[in-house]
């Protein structure tokens, strides 16, 4: 195929400033993962506005990889703590079962066209952590680095997938990719990486102690925001709804009115509590806590994401 000259120049330029993991992040890689939110490239530490990042990005590499299965992890490595400037990590997306397209796709990005072999979830593998977008709170640090790594999981055992799943479910905050990959026997299998920043406009606010029970959000319909522990695992907290900060985030579905939402929430809380008291055996979910919006507001705002 013959490209118009200007297009060839753009393609060349666009392939220069790509991914790589941030300094200090492990496992590190210099191979570029291309990350694109509906035409907005989110590459190489650039500050990206939050608005396009709410839905899963398209990711891929400029050259075709030779593996038959891949996983992507996206980790916020700048979660505020109660002892700033200390930070923590939070897993935002963990999808296994990806394969790479055999032909390249031209993404028409705001920095010109980029040719990418996209990673695809053709088998519709359920995400271990379904994607949820950046939403840094007005705390230190205001700017967060969202780091993506692509892992070659060719010939991965189901046991290794379980190790990753358990780690992501039980240690969402404090998720340590290096340790998890090593436990899953995948050390050295990171084939591409990237990061970008999303910045809260500030000013920095002290941790909220707002316990208003105004429900502006909805019911968590997504299991990732709603995961029971098991009799063998650590008990989990049921996250039912939040106040304003989660309003536009994926795990929460808006219902038609506040009344309807409140009703649904209370029914939901009730059914979870009954499930607990029903006894049950073996692997029945054990909810250690059932909380409503206002109670959670404080905890979440103290975590940030
Ligand atoms: C796949 O590519 C990597 C990196 O170029 C190389 O190290 C590896 O040997 C290749 N594997 C196969 C099965 O060709
Ligand atoms: C990119 O733009 C070209 C030319 O306008 C078009 O043919 C192509 O379908 C576009 N690709 C995508 C992925 O939107
Ligand atoms: C995956 O989901 C898409 C869209 O729902 C569907 O068209 C496709 O057949 C599914 N593929 C498999 C392997 O189940
Ligand atoms: C991205 O965030 C990190 C962590 O807060 C910060 O050190 C860095 O300066 C930010 N980068 C940009 C370009 O704002
Ligand atoms: C982890 O989450 C998935 C769904 O996202 C669920 O099927 C699984 O049971 C959870 N595992 C643990 C150990 O909590
Ligand atoms: C607490 O949150 C509610 C609902 O978001 C808001 O209307 C109210 O102003 C907040 N109060 C304080 C003291 O921040
Ligand atoms: C959610 O529902 C409320 C109340 O009906 C409405 O005002 C708001 O615009 C809705 N938000 C979205 C994102 O649909």
Short mmCIF file of C-alpha atoms and ligand atoms in Angstrom, two decimals:
data_model
loop_
_atom_site.label_atom_id
_atom_site.label_comp_id
_atom_site.label_asym_id
_atom_site.label_seq_id
_atom_site.Cartn_x
_atom_site.Cartn_y
_atom_site.Cartn_z
CA UNK A 1 0.00 0.00 0.00
CA UNK A 2 1.26 3.47 -0.88
CA UNK A 3 0.63 6.09 1.77
CA UNK A 4 0.40 9.78 0.95
CA UNK A 5 3.69 11.38 1.96
CA UNK A 6 2.20 13.50 4.75
CA UNK A 7 0.56 10.45 6.27
CA UNK A 8 3.80 8.51 6.26
CA UNK A 9 5.46 11.38 8.13
CA UNK A 10 2.68 11.44 10.70
CA UNK A 11 2.88 7.71 11.21
CA UNK A 12 6.60 7.95 11.77
CA UNK A 13 6.24 10.85 14.20
CA UNK A 14 3.43 9.21 16.10
CA UNK A 15 5.44 6.08 16.79
CA UNK A 16 8.17 8.05 18.57
CA UNK A 17 6.36 9.14 21.73
CA UNK A 18 4.77 5.98 23.04
CA UNK A 19 4.48 4.03 26.24
CA UNK A 20 6.98 2.56 28.71
CA UNK A 21 6.44 2.10 32.41
CA UNK A 22 7.14 5.03 34.76
CA UNK A 23 10.49 5.41 36.48
CA UNK A 24 10.74 3.19 39.53
CA UNK A 25 7.79 1.00 38.55
CA UNK A 26 8.41 -2.73 38.56
CA UNK A 27 8.25 -4.79 36.47
CA UNK A 28 9.72 -2.19 34.12
CA UNK A 29 9.72 -2.35 30.36
CA UNK A 30 10.93 -0.07 27.57
CA UNK A 31 8.60 -1.63 25.02
CA UNK A 32 5.72 0.66 24.15
CA UNK A 33 2.13 -0.23 24.83
CA UNK A 34 -0.16 2.04 22.83
CA UNK A 35 -3.21 3.17 24.79
CA UNK A 36 -6.02 5.05 23.06
CA UNK A 37 -9.31 6.38 24.41
CA UNK A 38 -11.57 6.88 21.39
CA UNK A 39 -8.92 8.76 19.47
CA UNK A 40 -7.25 10.41 22.49
CA UNK A 41 -3.81 8.93 22.96
CA UNK A 42 -2.86 8.41 26.61
CA UNK A 43 0.87 7.82 26.31
CA UNK A 44 4.27 8.37 27.78
CA UNK A 45 3.34 10.16 31.00
CA UNK A 46 1.18 12.76 29.27
CA UNK A 47 -1.50 14.45 31.33
CA UNK A 48 -4.84 13.33 29.93
CA UNK A 49 -8.18 14.87 30.80
CA UNK A 50 -10.35 12.57 32.85
CA UNK A 51 -13.42 12.74 30.62
CA UNK A 52 -12.38 10.34 27.83
CA UNK A 53 -10.90 7.79 30.23
CA UNK A 54 -14.16 6.48 31.66
CA UNK A 55 -14.40 3.55 29.26
CA UNK A 56 -11.88 0.85 28.51
CA UNK A 57 -9.18 2.05 26.10
CA UNK A 58 -7.99 0.27 22.98
CA UNK A 59 -4.51 -1.07 23.52
CA UNK A 60 -1.95 -2.64 21.27
CA UNK A 61 1.60 -2.67 20.03
CA UNK A 62 3.23 -1.28 16.89
CA UNK A 63 4.78 -4.67 16.04
CA UNK A 64 2.99 -7.94 16.15
CA UNK A 65 3.75 -10.08 19.20
CA UNK A 66 4.18 -13.83 18.96
CA UNK A 67 2.26 -15.01 22.05
CA UNK A 68 -1.15 -16.64 21.95
CA UNK A 69 -2.62 -15.08 25.10
CA UNK A 70 -2.10 -11.85 27.02
CA UNK A 71 -3.28 -10.02 30.11
CA UNK A 72 -3.41 -6.30 30.75
CA UNK A 73 -3.12 -4.70 34.17
CA UNK A 74 -3.77 -1.04 34.88
CA UNK A 75 -2.56 0.25 38.22
CA UNK A 76 -2.82 3.68 39.81
CA UNK A 77 0.52 4.02 41.56
CA UNK A 78 -0.28 7.32 43.29
CA UNK A 79 -3.12 6.55 45.68
CA UNK A 80 -3.05 9.02 48.57
CA UNK A 81 -2.58 7.75 52.09
CA UNK A 82 -3.15 9.33 55.47
CA UNK A 83 0.59 9.93 55.69
CA UNK A 84 1.40 12.06 52.64
CA UNK A 85 3.57 12.09 50.62
CA UNK A 86 3.43 8.30 51.07
CA UNK A 87 1.29 6.66 48.40
CA UNK A 88 -0.21 3.29 47.66
CA UNK A 89 -1.37 1.42 44.56
CA UNK A 90 -4.78 0.40 43.27
CA UNK A 91 -5.65 -2.05 40.53
CA UNK A 92 -8.05 -0.44 38.01
CA UNK A 93 -8.24 -3.09 35.32
CA UNK A 94 -7.14 -6.68 35.03
CA UNK A 95 -8.19 -8.53 31.93
CA UNK A 96 -6.84 -11.92 30.92
CA UNK A 97 -7.55 -13.96 27.79
CA UNK A 98 -6.52 -11.28 25.27
CA UNK A 99 -5.23 -12.18 21.83
CA UNK A 100 -3.63 -9.91 19.29
CA UNK A 101 -5.20 -8.97 15.97
CA UNK A 102 -3.35 -10.42 12.99
CA UNK A 103 -3.66 -7.21 10.99
CA UNK A 104 -2.85 -3.67 12.07
CA UNK A 105 -5.54 -1.07 12.63
CA UNK A 106 -4.98 2.62 12.00
CA UNK A 107 -6.15 4.59 15.00
CA UNK A 108 -6.95 8.17 14.04
CA UNK A 109 -5.65 9.89 17.12
CA UNK A 110 -5.39 13.56 18.02
CA UNK A 111 -1.65 13.25 17.38
CA UNK A 112 -2.15 11.70 13.98
CA UNK A 113 -2.72 8.18 12.75
CA UNK A 114 -1.08 5.32 14.64
CA UNK A 115 -0.87 1.80 13.32
CA UNK A 116 -1.52 -0.74 16.03
CA UNK A 117 -1.96 -4.46 16.38
CA UNK A 118 -4.84 -4.31 18.82
CA UNK A 119 -5.30 -6.62 21.77
CA UNK A 120 -8.74 -8.18 21.61
CA UNK A 121 -10.96 -10.11 23.96
CA UNK A 122 -12.37 -12.39 21.28
CA UNK A 123 -13.23 -15.15 23.74
CA UNK A 124 -15.17 -12.68 25.91
CA UNK A 125 -13.18 -13.65 28.96
CA UNK A 126 -14.65 -11.99 32.04
CA UNK A 127 -12.31 -9.41 33.48
CA UNK A 128 -10.78 -10.24 36.85
CA UNK A 129 -11.04 -6.52 37.62
CA UNK A 130 -13.47 -4.85 35.23
CA UNK A 131 -12.13 -1.53 33.97
CA UNK A 132 -12.94 1.55 36.00
CA UNK A 133 -11.54 4.89 34.98
CA UNK A 134 -9.26 7.37 36.75
CA UNK A 135 -10.79 9.66 39.35
CA UNK A 136 -8.02 11.17 41.46
CA UNK A 137 -9.37 12.91 44.58
CA UNK A 138 -8.36 16.39 45.74
CA UNK A 139 -5.62 15.01 47.93
CA UNK A 140 -1.86 14.73 47.73
CA UNK A 141 -0.75 13.86 45.10
CA UNK A 142 -3.26 15.58 42.81
CA UNK A 143 -1.72 13.96 39.75
CA UNK A 144 -1.81 10.17 39.48
CA UNK A 145 0.14 7.89 37.17
CA UNK A 146 -2.06 5.21 35.63
CA UNK A 147 0.28 2.47 34.56
CA UNK A 148 -0.58 -0.28 32.08
CA UNK A 149 1.40 -3.42 31.51
CA UNK A 150 0.82 -6.14 28.95
CA UNK A 151 1.82 -9.62 30.10
CA UNK A 152 2.41 -12.60 27.84
CA UNK A 153 0.30 -15.33 29.42
CA UNK A 154 0.84 -17.93 26.69
CA UNK A 155 0.41 -21.40 28.23
CA UNK A 156 -0.63 -19.96 31.58
CA UNK A 157 -2.02 -22.55 33.97
CA UNK A 158 -5.46 -22.18 35.54
CA UNK A 159 -3.67 -22.25 38.88
CA UNK A 160 -1.66 -19.17 37.91
CA UNK A 161 -4.83 -17.38 36.80
CA UNK A 162 -6.34 -18.18 40.20
CA UNK A 163 -3.30 -16.70 41.93
CA UNK A 164 -3.77 -13.47 39.96
CA UNK A 165 -7.51 -13.46 40.53
CA UNK A 166 -7.20 -13.94 44.26
CA UNK A 167 -4.54 -11.25 44.53
CA UNK A 168 -6.58 -8.73 42.54
CA UNK A 169 -9.75 -9.51 44.51
CA UNK A 170 -8.25 -9.41 47.94
CA UNK A 171 -5.56 -6.75 47.53
CA UNK A 172 -7.02 -4.16 45.24
CA UNK A 173 -5.38 -1.44 47.30
CA UNK A 174 -1.71 -2.24 47.60
CA UNK A 175 -1.74 -4.41 44.48
CA UNK A 176 1.85 -5.28 43.70
CA UNK A 177 2.24 -6.38 40.08
CA UNK A 178 5.80 -7.56 40.55
CA UNK A 179 4.96 -9.91 43.42
CA UNK A 180 1.76 -11.18 41.82
CA UNK A 181 3.43 -11.93 38.49
CA UNK A 182 6.26 -13.67 40.21
CA UNK A 183 3.84 -15.79 42.24
CA UNK A 184 2.01 -16.67 39.03
CA UNK A 185 5.32 -17.67 37.46
CA UNK A 186 5.08 -14.78 34.99
CA UNK A 187 8.13 -12.79 36.05
CA UNK A 188 9.90 -11.52 32.94
CA UNK A 189 6.78 -11.89 30.80
CA UNK A 190 5.87 -8.19 30.66
CA UNK A 191 6.09 -7.37 26.96
CA UNK A 192 4.93 -3.75 26.84
CA UNK A 193 4.03 -0.91 29.17
CA UNK A 194 2.76 2.64 29.34
CA UNK A 195 1.53 5.27 31.75
CA UNK A 196 -0.36 8.53 31.65
CA UNK A 197 -1.43 11.04 34.26
CA UNK A 198 -4.84 12.30 35.25
CA UNK A 199 -4.77 15.32 37.52
CA UNK A 200 -7.35 16.61 39.96
CA UNK A 201 -7.56 20.40 39.48
CA UNK A 202 -7.37 20.89 43.29
CA UNK A 203 -7.07 22.63 45.64
CA UNK A 204 -6.08 19.86 48.03
CA UNK A 205 -8.80 19.24 50.59
CA UNK A 206 -8.52 17.65 53.97
CA UNK A 207 -10.10 14.21 54.21
CA UNK A 208 -13.88 14.60 54.15
CA UNK A 209 -15.89 13.70 57.20
CA UNK A 210 -19.16 14.22 55.37
CA UNK A 211 -21.60 11.54 56.45
CA UNK A 212 -24.55 12.89 54.49
CA UNK A 213 -26.71 9.99 53.37
CA UNK A 214 -27.95 11.77 50.25
CA UNK A 215 -27.97 9.09 47.62
CA UNK A 216 -27.06 10.51 44.28
CA UNK A 217 -25.70 7.43 42.70
CA UNK A 218 -27.25 4.04 42.25
CA UNK A 219 -26.84 0.38 42.79
CA UNK A 220 -23.63 -1.43 42.17
CA UNK A 221 -24.39 -3.83 39.38
CA UNK A 222 -20.86 -4.86 38.86
CA UNK A 223 -19.38 -7.74 40.79
CA UNK A 224 -16.00 -6.08 41.07
CA UNK A 225 -17.47 -3.37 43.25
CA UNK A 226 -19.49 -5.93 45.03
CA UNK A 227 -17.43 -8.92 45.87
CA UNK A 228 -18.17 -11.21 48.73
CA UNK A 229 -15.35 -12.94 50.46
CA UNK A 230 -15.59 -16.68 50.82
CA UNK A 231 -15.32 -18.92 53.80
CA UNK A 232 -11.70 -19.47 52.91
CA UNK A 233 -10.96 -15.91 51.91
CA UNK A 234 -10.94 -12.64 53.73
CA UNK A 235 -14.42 -11.25 54.41
CA UNK A 236 -15.31 -8.35 52.17
CA UNK A 237 -17.19 -5.14 52.55
CA UNK A 238 -20.29 -4.71 50.44
CA UNK A 239 -20.02 -1.50 48.54
CA UNK A 240 -23.56 -0.57 47.72
CA UNK A 241 -23.48 3.01 46.60
CA UNK A 242 -21.58 6.16 47.03
CA UNK A 243 -22.23 9.83 47.22
CA UNK A 244 -21.22 12.17 44.52
CA UNK A 245 -17.72 11.06 43.68
CA UNK A 246 -18.63 7.73 42.14
CA UNK A 247 -21.63 9.11 40.31
CA UNK A 248 -20.27 8.82 36.82
CA UNK A 249 -18.20 5.77 37.38
CA UNK A 250 -18.90 2.54 35.64
CA UNK A 251 -19.73 0.15 38.46
CA UNK A 252 -22.79 2.19 39.35
CA UNK A 253 -25.97 2.33 37.42
CA UNK A 254 -28.24 5.32 37.68
CA UNK A 255 -31.82 4.57 38.50
CA UNK A 256 -34.70 6.82 37.56
CA UNK A 257 -35.15 8.66 40.82
CA UNK A 258 -33.58 9.06 44.20
CA UNK A 259 -36.53 7.31 45.83
CA UNK A 260 -36.27 4.33 43.56
CA UNK A 261 -32.55 4.22 44.09
CA UNK A 262 -32.88 4.36 47.87
CA UNK A 263 -35.45 1.61 47.80
CA UNK A 264 -33.28 -0.59 45.65
CA UNK A 265 -30.34 0.06 47.92
CA UNK A 266 -32.20 -0.91 51.03
CA UNK A 267 -33.56 -4.04 49.40
CA UNK A 268 -30.09 -4.86 48.32
CA UNK A 269 -28.63 -4.32 51.77
CA UNK A 270 -31.40 -6.40 53.24
CA UNK A 271 -30.89 -9.31 50.90
CA UNK A 272 -27.19 -9.34 51.60
CA UNK A 273 -27.77 -9.31 55.34
CA UNK A 274 -30.27 -12.16 55.01
CA UNK A 275 -27.85 -14.14 52.90
CA UNK A 276 -25.44 -13.89 55.80
CA UNK A 277 -27.91 -15.06 58.38
CA UNK A 278 -29.14 -17.91 56.22
CA UNK A 279 -26.21 -19.90 57.39
CA UNK A 280 -25.44 -21.86 54.28
CA UNK A 281 -22.32 -23.85 53.89
CA UNK A 282 -19.02 -24.00 52.20
CA UNK A 283 -18.43 -21.16 49.83
CA UNK A 284 -21.46 -19.04 50.53
CA UNK A 285 -20.45 -15.37 50.53
CA UNK A 286 -19.81 -13.96 53.98
CA UNK A 287 -20.43 -10.25 54.07
CA UNK A 288 -18.70 -8.79 57.03
CA UNK A 289 -20.14 -5.32 56.58
CA UNK A 290 -23.04 -3.85 54.72
CA UNK A 291 -22.84 -0.12 54.32
CA UNK A 292 -24.74 2.62 52.64
CA UNK A 293 -23.59 5.66 50.76
CA UNK A 294 -22.77 8.16 53.47
CA UNK A 295 -20.87 5.66 55.56
CA UNK A 296 -18.71 4.80 52.61
CA UNK A 297 -18.10 8.33 51.46
CA UNK A 298 -15.52 8.86 54.09
CA UNK A 299 -13.72 5.58 53.57
CA UNK A 300 -13.54 6.04 49.84
CA UNK A 301 -12.49 9.63 50.01
CA UNK A 302 -9.72 8.54 52.32
CA UNK A 303 -8.55 6.05 49.73
CA UNK A 304 -8.90 7.96 46.50
CA UNK A 305 -8.25 6.35 43.19
C1 LIG B 1 8.63 -14.31 20.90
O1 LIG B 1 9.25 -13.04 20.86
C2 LIG B 1 10.14 -12.82 21.94
C3 LIG B 1 10.61 -11.39 21.88
O2 LIG B 1 11.00 -11.03 20.59
C4 LIG B 1 11.27 -13.84 21.89
O3 LIG B 1 12.12 -13.65 22.98
C5 LIG B 1 10.67 -15.24 21.95
O4 LIG B 1 11.68 -16.19 21.81
C6 LIG B 1 9.63 -15.42 20.86
N1 LIG B 1 8.97 -16.71 21.10
C7 LIG B 1 8.65 -17.54 20.11
C8 LIG B 1 7.93 -18.78 20.52
O5 LIG B 1 8.94 -17.31 18.95
C1 LIG B 2 -9.09 6.56 10.08
O1 LIG B 2 -9.27 7.47 9.05
C2 LIG B 2 -9.25 6.85 7.75
C3 LIG B 2 -9.25 7.94 6.70
O2 LIG B 2 -10.19 8.92 7.03
C4 LIG B 2 -10.44 5.92 7.65
O3 LIG B 2 -10.44 5.26 6.41
C5 LIG B 2 -10.34 4.87 8.76
O4 LIG B 2 -11.48 4.05 8.76
C6 LIG B 2 -10.22 5.54 10.11
N1 LIG B 2 -9.93 4.51 11.10
C7 LIG B 2 -10.54 4.45 12.27
C8 LIG B 2 -10.13 3.32 13.16
O5 LIG B 2 -11.39 5.24 12.63
C1 LIG B 3 -18.35 -12.46 22.32
O1 LIG B 3 -19.34 -11.44 22.43
C2 LIG B 3 -19.73 -10.90 21.16
C3 LIG B 3 -20.66 -9.73 21.43
O2 LIG B 3 -21.61 -10.04 22.38
C4 LIG B 3 -20.37 -12.00 20.33
O3 LIG B 3 -20.74 -11.48 19.06
C5 LIG B 3 -19.39 -13.14 20.14
O4 LIG B 3 -19.96 -14.20 19.46
C6 LIG B 3 -18.86 -13.63 21.49
N1 LIG B 3 -17.78 -14.57 21.25
C7 LIG B 3 -17.66 -15.71 21.91
C8 LIG B 3 -16.47 -16.55 21.58
O5 LIG B 3 -18.47 -16.06 22.76
C1 LIG B 4 2.31 12.66 37.06
O1 LIG B 4 2.08 12.32 38.40
C2 LIG B 4 3.26 12.15 39.18
C3 LIG B 4 2.82 11.65 40.56
O2 LIG B 4 2.02 12.60 41.21
C4 LIG B 4 4.01 13.46 39.25
O3 LIG B 4 5.20 13.27 39.96
C5 LIG B 4 4.32 13.93 37.84
O4 LIG B 4 4.91 15.22 37.89
C6 LIG B 4 3.04 14.00 37.01
N1 LIG B 4 3.41 14.32 35.64
C7 LIG B 4 2.92 15.38 35.01
C8 LIG B 4 3.39 15.57 33.59
O5 LIG B 4 2.12 16.15 35.52
C1 LIG B 5 -13.00 -12.68 42.43
O1 LIG B 5 -13.93 -12.01 41.63
C2 LIG B 5 -14.61 -12.80 40.68
C3 LIG B 5 -15.53 -11.96 39.86
O2 LIG B 5 -14.96 -10.73 39.59
C4 LIG B 5 -15.39 -13.88 41.40
O3 LIG B 5 -15.96 -14.74 40.44
C5 LIG B 5 -14.47 -14.65 42.31
O4 LIG B 5 -15.22 -15.57 43.07
C6 LIG B 5 -13.70 -13.75 43.24
N1 LIG B 5 -12.73 -14.53 43.97
C7 LIG B 5 -12.42 -14.31 45.23
C8 LIG B 5 -11.36 -15.16 45.82
O5 LIG B 5 -12.98 -13.45 45.90
C1 LIG B 6 -21.95 16.85 52.35
O1 LIG B 6 -22.37 16.24 51.13
C2 LIG B 6 -23.63 16.73 50.67
C3 LIG B 6 -24.04 15.88 49.46
O2 LIG B 6 -22.98 15.71 48.56
C4 LIG B 6 -23.49 18.20 50.35
O3 LIG B 6 -24.73 18.70 49.89
C5 LIG B 6 -23.06 18.95 51.60
O4 LIG B 6 -22.83 20.30 51.28
C6 LIG B 6 -21.78 18.35 52.18
N1 LIG B 6 -21.47 18.97 53.44
C7 LIG B 6 -20.26 19.37 53.77
C8 LIG B 6 -20.10 19.96 55.13
O5 LIG B 6 -19.32 19.28 52.98
C1 LIG B 7 -28.97 10.21 37.46
O1 LIG B 7 -30.28 10.40 37.95
C2 LIG B 7 -30.55 11.71 38.42
C3 LIG B 7 -31.95 11.71 39.03
O2 LIG B 7 -32.89 11.23 38.12
C4 LIG B 7 -30.40 12.72 37.27
O3 LIG B 7 -30.61 14.04 37.74
C5 LIG B 7 -29.01 12.58 36.70
O4 LIG B 7 -28.86 13.44 35.57
C6 LIG B 7 -28.71 11.16 36.29
N1 LIG B 7 -27.32 11.05 35.90
C7 LIG B 7 -26.93 10.37 34.82
C8 LIG B 7 -25.45 10.33 34.60
O5 LIG B 7 -27.72 9.78 34.08
#
